[in-house]
Amino acid sequence: MATPERPTVIKVLLIGPSSSGKTSLLKRYVDDVFEPDDTTTTIGVDFREKKLTINKKLYRLLLHDTAGQERFRTLTSSYYRGAHGILLVYDVSNRDSFLSMAGWFAEAERFAPEGVIKILVGNKTDRTAQRAVKASEGEELAQKYGAIHFTETSAKTRDHAKEPFQKLIEAVISTPGALDANRPVAGSSAVDLAKEDPNNAGCAC
Amino acid sequence: MNIESLNQTIWDAVIVGTGLRESILAAALTRAGKRVLHLDRNPYYGSEYTALSLDELETWARLHQADFHLPDLQDPPMLAKPRSYTLSLSPGLLYTTSPLLSLLVASGIHESLEFLRVGGWFIYRPDTGADETLTPVPNSREDVFNDQSLDPRAKRLVVRALKSILGLEGGSVADWTQKSLQEYLEQSSLHLPSRIISAFASLTLRHDRPGEIPFEEAERDIRNHFGSIGRFGPGFAAVIGRYGSGSELVQVFCRAAAVTGNAVYVLESDIMNIENNIPYPSWAVEKQFKHEDSIGIHLQLRSGDSIWARHLIATADNLPGGIPIVESLPKPLVEDRYWLSVCIVSNPLQNLLRTSEPPLAAGAVVYIPANALKEDSYLNTHPIYIFVHGSETGECPDGQSILYVSMKGDNKRFLDTAVNSLLNKVRDNNGSTGQILLSMKFENTVESRPLKEANRDSSLHILGKHTPLIEIPDAVLDQVIDIYGDIVGSRDTFMEKVEVEEGEPRDNKDTIFE
Ligand SMILES: Cc1cc2nc3c(=O)[nH]c(=O)nc-3n(C[C@H](O)[C@H](O)[C@H](O)COP(=O)(O)OP(=O)(O)OC[C@H]3O[C@@H](n4cnc5c(N)ncnc54)[C@H](O)[C@@H]3O)c2cc1C
Ligand SMILES: Nc1nc2c(ncn2[C@@H]2O[C@H](COP(=O)(O)OP(=O)(O)OP(=O)(O)O)[C@@H](O)[C@H]2O)c(=O)[nH]1
Ligand SMILES: [Mg+2]
């Protein structure tokens, strides 16, 4: 039986350079599929939803997949607002993609709410022969930029593919204040547009 | 979607520019299932509605020949990190009765936004020899009665004028259609003093002198103001969006468009050429496109992409010059020139943000009437508005505020003079005036032709130039709905709410805690 309780919303962003496998990881996580020769780059932003029950509590996970390609970026300051967690994804078989991560951390730093939980992901571990980034380098980068967790994944083989999502959710749920801290601030002063003042039908001049 | 698909699609609409109207339209069209390619030549969203950090503003100022001035007096430096600021080119307020707010709620888009109260309106007359130079504009019956500076007779007259403007006075009123607001308020039976005239004029948010504001229009504005008081709570008529007001609206509408999956956004993209009534290429005819029409618009982007569309929506200045379709557009008849400035000041101006009920409001409007401010022995020829945004807006750190100043006329030095004078008057709790930490001044024009552009053919929709000032006008929406109707065939479905599927959690197996 579904509880009448409203699910708690957790907003997660996936960011990182184009072709690092953000969309693939997301599909793996949400639908458990992988499309190998999919050359489809994300344009704009994709939006997926997943409902979770954790400890009998209902959560609505809003996953925003973004475009890594500069020309299709729709990330804007407002887009980051209210985010609880950010997955920063690079490709372990592509050195440039790893090197670009400082820029992605900077962007997250700039736009995301304070205290947002960041996780660094090195994807495509199945491409062992082409590996261009050591795990220790990823570890170091995560530490440097305050990501709470680093993991290497393969969306293709499923290797650890769900881990970053799960760690993120776990952290958001278990960190005191993380869920409401990033909610729109200053609730008291904000005007509730959905609630018209019943006592007042305009000015009683 | 593929990159190639930019070229391999016949877009229902290509929208150029991410100003407010363009963005609302993108959201509405995509929600109606139309495929939209939304372009902006800038690397940021918002066009004339954008909001920028301090460093971005500096770049913007350079590109737009604006006067970007950091006074050399900051020891220790008082500006925070550039990114602590969200400086808006569209700080405008929305009256609580604005159809745009209703639309936001009806479409569910308001959940991504936060609106804050604009508290008081003030008249500031520093150089008129008045005893009290800063006075609040009455907002209620009590305000009028409590106004120490009005004698009982004046109070009665103010109330009478107001009642009659609000249409609460019985009987027929003389025909004032050809008269100005000033003439109305100075008629022999009222004969209101200039401060009261200023108070009424300030509620119109117009930059003309009261003698230049047609009474009919003022009447509409003032009714709108009072009709807005109390709608979402006592004591305020208007709201501003947190983080830059208009700019935030734009982003949220664009995002609403993007998440439908029907929109593609490309920033830093410019149109080089436009041809209309061109037969679609053969792939389009063969492919999935079973449009009844066989001709459309062909666009060439700077990137080299070749785009096909059924409709093109843009302001003229977002289209390439020198091509016949654009050159043949009618030129605006009259343009009003405005001077605008964005100032960061080290004074929270809390005394302007205080309202009858806590907490503090986020914004306030200060009106300096014509001839009330002296700059180097000259008086201001036109009223000056200072729209105060407190730190509650998220536009600046605590202890500071952002002032958006606007006026008609030529002498831009009045902009800083007005701000300095106000800072001197409204000191902070320690009696300190604070100072201008940054001021950026720029000139802009407002076309006098209505927002609704006469020149619309069935596929080219040219938006009139729009300059955001103190208010985000209702007219913004009218035009958008017209174009939506033209493209979709019905206005009824405009921005219908898309329900997110609720129901059983689809994945209960995903336990995170063992
Ligand atoms: C700028 C402005 C904004 C206004 N906004 C609002 C508003 O938001 N809401 C609203 O309800 N009204 C507003 N009013 C209108 C005004 O306060 C009322 O319309 C008016 O007071 C109606 O009262 P009445 O019918 O008794 O007035 P009248 O019959 O015209 O006057 C009665 C007269 O008695 C005197 N009087 C009565 N009571 C008092 C008192 N308590 N103290 C001192 N003198 C008194 C006054 O001289 C008054 O003129 C506004 C007026 C102005 C000028
Ligand atoms: N071998 C291997 N290939 C992968 C893996 N994950 C993704 N890919 C492939 O990498 C390519 C890019 O993946 P996407 O998921 O589209 O990348 P993206 O980060 O979403 O890229 P943008 O949308 O352009 O930002 C696709 O061809 C995927 O099939 C992986 O773990 N291993
Ligand atoms: Mg992608």
PDB file of N, CA, C and O and ligand atoms in Angstrom, chain A residues 22-23 40-42 65-66, ligand 3:
ATOM      1  N   LYS A  22      28.004  10.220 -18.665  1.00  0.00           N
ATOM      2  CA  LYS A  22      26.983  10.651 -17.706  1.00  0.00           C
ATOM      3  C   LYS A  22      25.643  10.013 -18.021  1.00  0.00           C
ATOM      4  O   LYS A  22      24.992   9.420 -17.160  1.00  0.00           O
ATOM      5  N   THR A  23      25.255  10.146 -19.287  1.00  0.00           N
ATOM      6  CA  THR A  23      23.954   9.618 -19.685  1.00  0.00           C
ATOM      7  C   THR A  23      23.945   8.098 -19.546  1.00  0.00           C
ATOM      8  O   THR A  23      22.959   7.505 -19.099  1.00  0.00           O
ATOM      9  N   THR A  40      24.904   9.343 -29.246  1.00  0.00           N
ATOM     10  CA  THR A  40      24.014  10.455 -28.973  1.00  0.00           C
ATOM     11  C   THR A  40      24.529  11.313 -27.829  1.00  0.00           C
ATOM     12  O   THR A  40      24.644  10.841 -26.713  1.00  0.00           O
ATOM     13  N   THR A  41      24.815  12.537 -28.124  1.00  0.00           N
ATOM     14  CA  THR A  41      25.253  13.427 -27.063  1.00  0.00           C
ATOM     15  C   THR A  41      24.030  14.113 -26.471  1.00  0.00           C
ATOM     16  O   THR A  41      23.042  14.344 -27.150  1.00  0.00           O
ATOM     17  N   THR A  42      24.108  14.373 -25.207  1.00  0.00           N
ATOM     18  CA  THR A  42      22.982  15.048 -24.578  1.00  0.00           C
ATOM     19  C   THR A  42      22.957  16.503 -25.034  1.00  0.00           C
ATOM     20  O   THR A  42      23.983  17.166 -25.048  1.00  0.00           O
ATOM     21  N   ASP A  65      20.470  15.156 -16.007  1.00  0.00           N
ATOM     22  CA  ASP A  65      21.640  14.840 -16.830  1.00  0.00           C
ATOM     23  C   ASP A  65      21.902  16.053 -17.703  1.00  0.00           C
ATOM     24  O   ASP A  65      20.993  16.607 -18.304  1.00  0.00           O
ATOM     25  N   THR A  66      23.116  16.467 -17.748  1.00  0.00           N
ATOM     26  CA  THR A  66      23.394  17.692 -18.484  1.00  0.00           C
ATOM     27  C   THR A  66      24.293  17.418 -19.676  1.00  0.00           C
ATOM     28  O   THR A  66      24.904  16.365 -19.776  1.00  0.00           O
TER      29      THR A  66
HETATM   30 MG    MG C   3      24.871  12.770 -22.145  1.00  0.00          MG
END
